[in-house]
XYZ file of C-alpha atoms in Angstrom:
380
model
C 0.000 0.000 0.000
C 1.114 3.577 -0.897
C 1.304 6.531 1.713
C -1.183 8.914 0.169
C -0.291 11.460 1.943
C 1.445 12.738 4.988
C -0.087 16.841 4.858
C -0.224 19.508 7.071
C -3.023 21.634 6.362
C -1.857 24.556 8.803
C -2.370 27.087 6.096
C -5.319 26.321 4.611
C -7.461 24.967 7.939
C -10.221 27.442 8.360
C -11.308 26.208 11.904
C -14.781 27.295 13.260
C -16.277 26.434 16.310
C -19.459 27.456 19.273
C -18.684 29.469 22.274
C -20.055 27.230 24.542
C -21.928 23.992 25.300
C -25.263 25.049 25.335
C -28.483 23.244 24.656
C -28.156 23.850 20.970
C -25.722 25.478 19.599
C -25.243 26.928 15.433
C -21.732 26.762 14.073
C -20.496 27.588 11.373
C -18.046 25.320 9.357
C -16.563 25.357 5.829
C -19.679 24.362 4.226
C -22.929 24.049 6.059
C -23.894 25.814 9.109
C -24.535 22.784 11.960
C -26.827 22.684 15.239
C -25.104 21.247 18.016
C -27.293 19.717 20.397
C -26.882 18.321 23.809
C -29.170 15.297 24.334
C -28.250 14.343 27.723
C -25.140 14.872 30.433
C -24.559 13.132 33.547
C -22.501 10.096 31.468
C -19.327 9.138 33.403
C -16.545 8.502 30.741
C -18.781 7.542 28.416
C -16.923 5.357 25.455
C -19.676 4.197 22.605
C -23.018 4.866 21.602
C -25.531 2.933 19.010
C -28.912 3.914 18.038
C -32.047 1.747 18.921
C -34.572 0.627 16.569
C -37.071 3.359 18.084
C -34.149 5.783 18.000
C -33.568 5.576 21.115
C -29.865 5.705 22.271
C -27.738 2.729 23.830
C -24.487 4.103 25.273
C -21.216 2.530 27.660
C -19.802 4.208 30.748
C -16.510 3.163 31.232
C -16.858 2.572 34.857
C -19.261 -0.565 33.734
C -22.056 0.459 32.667
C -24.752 0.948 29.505
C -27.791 3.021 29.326
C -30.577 4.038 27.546
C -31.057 7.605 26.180
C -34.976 7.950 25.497
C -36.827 11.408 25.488
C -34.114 13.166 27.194
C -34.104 10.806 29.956
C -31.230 8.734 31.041
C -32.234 5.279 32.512
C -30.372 3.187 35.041
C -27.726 0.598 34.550
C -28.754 -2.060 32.571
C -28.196 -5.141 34.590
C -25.828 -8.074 34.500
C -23.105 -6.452 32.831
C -19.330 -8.346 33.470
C -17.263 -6.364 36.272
C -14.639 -4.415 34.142
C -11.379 -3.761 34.949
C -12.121 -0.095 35.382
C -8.743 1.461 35.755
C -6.561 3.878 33.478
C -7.722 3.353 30.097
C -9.638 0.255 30.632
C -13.224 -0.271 31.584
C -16.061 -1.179 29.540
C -15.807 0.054 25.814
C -17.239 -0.336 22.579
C -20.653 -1.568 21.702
C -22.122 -2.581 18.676
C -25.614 -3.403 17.302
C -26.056 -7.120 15.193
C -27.424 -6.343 12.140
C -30.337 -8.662 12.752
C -31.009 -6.300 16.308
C -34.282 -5.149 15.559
C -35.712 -8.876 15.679
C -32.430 -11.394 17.831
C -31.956 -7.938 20.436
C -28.370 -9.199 20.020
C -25.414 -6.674 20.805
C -21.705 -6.856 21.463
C -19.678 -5.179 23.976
C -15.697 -5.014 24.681
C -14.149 -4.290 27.899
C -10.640 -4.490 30.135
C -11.361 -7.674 32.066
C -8.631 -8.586 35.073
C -7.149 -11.642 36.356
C -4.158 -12.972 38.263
C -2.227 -12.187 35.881
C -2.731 -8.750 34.844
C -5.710 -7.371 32.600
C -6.534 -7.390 28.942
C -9.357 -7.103 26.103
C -12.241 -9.242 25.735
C -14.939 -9.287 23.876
C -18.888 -10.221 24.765
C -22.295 -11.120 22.882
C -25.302 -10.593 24.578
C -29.159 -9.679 24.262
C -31.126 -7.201 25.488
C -33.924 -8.346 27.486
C -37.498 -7.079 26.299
C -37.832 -4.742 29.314
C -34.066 -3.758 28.490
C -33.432 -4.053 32.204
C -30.853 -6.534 31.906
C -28.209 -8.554 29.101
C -28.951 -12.085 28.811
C -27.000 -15.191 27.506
C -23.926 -13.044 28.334
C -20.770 -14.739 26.262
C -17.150 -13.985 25.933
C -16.249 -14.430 22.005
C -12.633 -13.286 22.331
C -10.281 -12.567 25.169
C -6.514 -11.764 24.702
C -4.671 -14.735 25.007
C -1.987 -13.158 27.426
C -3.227 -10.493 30.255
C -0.548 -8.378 31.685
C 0.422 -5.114 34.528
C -0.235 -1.829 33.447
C -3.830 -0.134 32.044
C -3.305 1.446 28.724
C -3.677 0.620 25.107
C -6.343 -1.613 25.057
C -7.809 -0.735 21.576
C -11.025 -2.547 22.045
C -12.906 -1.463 19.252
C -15.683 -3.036 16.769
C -16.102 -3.045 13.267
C -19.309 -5.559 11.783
C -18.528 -6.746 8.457
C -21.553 -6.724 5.789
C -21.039 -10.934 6.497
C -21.756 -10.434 10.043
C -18.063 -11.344 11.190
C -16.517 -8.688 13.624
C -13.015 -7.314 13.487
C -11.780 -5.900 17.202
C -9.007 -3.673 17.489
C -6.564 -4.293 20.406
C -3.678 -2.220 21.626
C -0.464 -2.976 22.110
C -0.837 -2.710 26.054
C 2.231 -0.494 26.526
C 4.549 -2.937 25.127
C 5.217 -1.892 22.160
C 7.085 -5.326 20.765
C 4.228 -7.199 21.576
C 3.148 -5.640 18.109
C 5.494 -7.447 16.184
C 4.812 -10.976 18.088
C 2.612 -12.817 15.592
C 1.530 -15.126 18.605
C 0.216 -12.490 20.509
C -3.276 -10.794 20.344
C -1.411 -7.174 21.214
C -1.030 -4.667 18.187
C -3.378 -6.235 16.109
C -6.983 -6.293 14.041
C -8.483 -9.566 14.615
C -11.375 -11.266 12.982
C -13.953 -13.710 14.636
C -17.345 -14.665 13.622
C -20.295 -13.788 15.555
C -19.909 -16.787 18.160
C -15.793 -16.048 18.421
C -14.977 -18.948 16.115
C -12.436 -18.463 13.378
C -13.544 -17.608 10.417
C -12.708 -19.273 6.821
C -11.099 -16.482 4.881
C -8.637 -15.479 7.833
C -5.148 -15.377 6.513
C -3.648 -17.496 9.172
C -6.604 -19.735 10.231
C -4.211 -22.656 10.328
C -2.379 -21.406 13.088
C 1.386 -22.041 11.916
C 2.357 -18.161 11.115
C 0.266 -16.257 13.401
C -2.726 -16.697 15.995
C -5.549 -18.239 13.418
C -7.751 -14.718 14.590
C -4.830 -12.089 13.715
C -6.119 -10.384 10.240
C -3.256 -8.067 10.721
C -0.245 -6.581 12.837
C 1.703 -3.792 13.422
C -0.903 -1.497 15.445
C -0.226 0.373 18.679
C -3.541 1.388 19.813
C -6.377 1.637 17.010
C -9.355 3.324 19.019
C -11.387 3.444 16.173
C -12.015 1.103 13.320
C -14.867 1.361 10.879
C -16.248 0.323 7.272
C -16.820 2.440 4.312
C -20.341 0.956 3.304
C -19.881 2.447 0.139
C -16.751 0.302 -1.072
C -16.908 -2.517 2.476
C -13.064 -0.898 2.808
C -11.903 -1.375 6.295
C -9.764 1.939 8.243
C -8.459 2.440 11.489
C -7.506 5.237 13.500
C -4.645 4.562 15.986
C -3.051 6.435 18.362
C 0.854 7.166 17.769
C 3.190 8.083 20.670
C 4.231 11.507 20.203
C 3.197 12.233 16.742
C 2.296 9.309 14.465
C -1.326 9.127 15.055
C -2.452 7.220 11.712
C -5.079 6.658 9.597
C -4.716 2.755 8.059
C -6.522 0.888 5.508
C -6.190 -2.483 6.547
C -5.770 -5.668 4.720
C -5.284 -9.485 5.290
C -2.051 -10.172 6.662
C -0.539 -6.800 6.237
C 2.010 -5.633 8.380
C 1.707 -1.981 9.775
C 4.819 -1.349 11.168
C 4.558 -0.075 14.516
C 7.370 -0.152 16.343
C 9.550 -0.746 13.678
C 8.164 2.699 11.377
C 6.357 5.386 12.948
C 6.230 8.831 11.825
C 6.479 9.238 16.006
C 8.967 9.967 18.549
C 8.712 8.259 22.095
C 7.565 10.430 24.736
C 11.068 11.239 25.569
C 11.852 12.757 22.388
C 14.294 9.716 21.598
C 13.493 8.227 18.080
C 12.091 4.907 18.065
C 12.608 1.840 15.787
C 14.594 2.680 12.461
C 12.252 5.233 10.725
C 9.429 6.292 8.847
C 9.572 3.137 5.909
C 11.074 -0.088 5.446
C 10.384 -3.040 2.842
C 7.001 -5.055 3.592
C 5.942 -2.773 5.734
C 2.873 -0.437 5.361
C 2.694 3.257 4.878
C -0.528 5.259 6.890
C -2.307 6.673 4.446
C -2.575 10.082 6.746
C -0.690 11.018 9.570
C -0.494 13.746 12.209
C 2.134 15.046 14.182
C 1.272 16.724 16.254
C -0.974 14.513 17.661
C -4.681 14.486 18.014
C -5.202 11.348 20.070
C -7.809 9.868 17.810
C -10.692 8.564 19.452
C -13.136 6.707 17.072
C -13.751 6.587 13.100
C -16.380 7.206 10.837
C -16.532 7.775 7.292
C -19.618 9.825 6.260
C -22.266 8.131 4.025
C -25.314 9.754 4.762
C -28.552 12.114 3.393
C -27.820 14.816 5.759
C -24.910 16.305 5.184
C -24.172 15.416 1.395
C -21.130 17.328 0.723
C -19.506 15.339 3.221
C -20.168 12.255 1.533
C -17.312 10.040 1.740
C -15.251 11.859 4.354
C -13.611 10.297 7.140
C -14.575 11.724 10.778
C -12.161 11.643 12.925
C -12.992 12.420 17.078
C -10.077 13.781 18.706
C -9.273 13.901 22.572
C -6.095 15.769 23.010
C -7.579 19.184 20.951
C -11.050 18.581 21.927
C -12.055 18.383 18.229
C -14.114 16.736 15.525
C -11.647 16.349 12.553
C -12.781 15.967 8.941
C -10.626 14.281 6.540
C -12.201 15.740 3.590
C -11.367 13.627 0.417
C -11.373 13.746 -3.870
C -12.917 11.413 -6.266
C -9.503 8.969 -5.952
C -10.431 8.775 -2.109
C -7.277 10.732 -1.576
C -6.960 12.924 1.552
C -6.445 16.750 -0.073
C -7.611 18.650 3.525
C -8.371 18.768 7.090
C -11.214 20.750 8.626
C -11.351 20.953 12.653
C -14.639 21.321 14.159
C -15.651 22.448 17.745
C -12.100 22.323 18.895
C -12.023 23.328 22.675
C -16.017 23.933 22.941
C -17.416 20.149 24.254
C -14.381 18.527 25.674
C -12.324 15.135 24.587
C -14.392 13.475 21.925
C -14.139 10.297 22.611
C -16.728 8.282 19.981
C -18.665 9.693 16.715
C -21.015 7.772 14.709
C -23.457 8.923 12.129
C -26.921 8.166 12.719
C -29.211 6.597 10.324
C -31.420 10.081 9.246
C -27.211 11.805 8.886
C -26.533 13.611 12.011
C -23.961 12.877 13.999
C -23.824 11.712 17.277
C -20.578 12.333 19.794
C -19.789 11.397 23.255
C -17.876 13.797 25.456
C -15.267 12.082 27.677
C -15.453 13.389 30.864
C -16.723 13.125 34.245
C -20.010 15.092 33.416
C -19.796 13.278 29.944
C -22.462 14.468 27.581
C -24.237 12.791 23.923
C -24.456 15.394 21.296
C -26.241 15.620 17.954
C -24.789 17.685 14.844
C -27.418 18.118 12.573
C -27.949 20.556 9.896
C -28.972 23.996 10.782
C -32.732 24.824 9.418
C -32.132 28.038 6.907
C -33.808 31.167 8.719
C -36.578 32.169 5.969
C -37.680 35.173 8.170
């Protein structure tokens, strides 16, 4: 794969954003004006959100817990959720809906999970009882085969495939040569179907190379991951050390370098591995340096904001920001647009919902759900 590009946009970033976190706010971008509205606050750390049949709102606390957004109202804990390893990065996580939701009620969850021997990611399925009180026929489908000390870089995000399968993203857990150990889960994008089993296309299924679930290596800590549904193109977006956040299109067996390339410096400032390319190993297609410490991925397919189409979305913690990728007909990046940078807080997840808005997830203490929709023309 070919670096596309690695720009900095300094010049030509026109950045907009609200004063304040109001109710609703309008702001202004590069192309449509956008209302920014708060749908409900009082989340603690709050990692994912999906979007119920009745468009109601399902959303994770990292402390271990998921709850319902209806009305403006925020339920209570849903019930028999796994105790989560709730410390530094790790808690509970993602969530994502099964395509089949609206009739099985079947979801899936990650989260940091501890034992003796340290803590790691694992993976659930579940349902959603009728009175969405509680999870039933709760199932680990994938745990890290080797939990260690320390609380960071867990990755733990989820990507459905238009078969059903799931790819998780998993960190490299601090350890950053645990990326480049093809018989570990760390630093990689594995691929399970549905009930955690292996599934037939997996370039290592036989076990001999790599761990039969590794799709790919070479990832520090990919904290989003997400499908184009236009082209069924998988991307990450992973967090660099200082500098070398990147945006990856990943592919079977593919190597991504980290922590042999990185376009990154450790936090010390000392250079690590032994540069920015080497042979059989992939290029980003976008980096940043500074960094941005990406949070999750979208790219935009949607009715609402059509000029968009085809972008990637980028949330951002470090800046506080929504980042658009914006993108030509080749699918080439060619500029960055920042929105809201320093108005909600760290941006922790972004998703667009099925009418086109957005929805974001604030991660704080007082965490809040947001909706970006497009601002009604004033005709008076």
């Amino acid at each position: 794969m070919t670096r596309i590009s690695a720009f900095h946009f300094a010049a030509t970033l026109i950045l907009f954003g609200a004063t304040s976190a109001n109710a609703a706010d309008s702001v202004n971008t590069q192309g449509p004006t956008v209302r920014v509205e708060k749908l409900a606050g009082g989340l603690e750390h709050p990692w994912a959100v999906e979007v119920l049949p009745d468009g109601a709102y399902l959303v994770t606390e990292r402390p271990g817990r998921i709850r319902i957004i209806r009305n403006g109202k925020l339920s209570e804990p849903i019930g028999n959720v796994p105790k989560v390893n709730a410390r530094g990065q790790g808690g509970l996580m993602d969530l994502a809906l099964a395509p089949d939701f609206a009739t099985s009620r079947k979801l899936y969850f990650t989260a940091a999970i501890a034992d003796k021997q340290g803590s790691g990611a694992e993976a659930f399925s579940a349902t959603l009882s009728p009175d969405e009180k509680r999870l039933q026929a709760v199932t680990p489908i994938f745990t890290m085969r080797r939990f260690t000390s320390g609380n960071i870089q867990y990755g733990a995000r989820i990507a459905i495939a238009r078969d059903g399968t799931l790819f998780i993203s998993v960190g490299d857990r601090g350890d950053r040569d645990r990326s480049q150990d093809w018989q570990d889960d760390a630093g990689s994008i594995v691929h399970i179907n549905a009930d955690g089993s292996i599934p037939a296309d997996n370039p290592f299924k036989d076990g001999g190379k790599a761990l039969p679930e590794i799709w790919s290596k070479g990832h520090r800590n990919p904290q989003g991951i997400t499908f184009d549904a236009k082209d069924g193109k998988l991307y990450t977006v992973e967090h660099g050390a200082r500098g070398g956040d990147e945006i990856n299109q990943i592919e079977a067996g593919k190597n991504y370098g980290w922590p042999i390339i990185t376009y990154g410096r450790d936090y010390s400032g000392a250079e690590i591995g032994e540069g920015t390319a080497k042979k059989g190993l992939e290029q980003p297609l976008h980096y940043w340096d500074p960094s941005i410490a990406p949070g999750a991925l979208a790219v935009y397919r949607g009715a609402m904001f059509p000029e968009w189409d085809g972008d990637f979305l980028v949330a951002a913690l470090k800046f506080q920001l929504l980042s658009r990728m914006q993108r030509d007909e080749s699918g080439a990046f060619i500029a960055e647009e920042r929105l809201f940078e320093g108005d909600y807080g760290r941006i922790r997840d972004v998703i667009v919902a099925p009418d086109g808005a957005l929805l974001m997830l604030t991660d704080e203490d007082d965490g809040a759900l947001l909706r970006v929709s497009r601002a009604q023309a004033n005709n008076g």
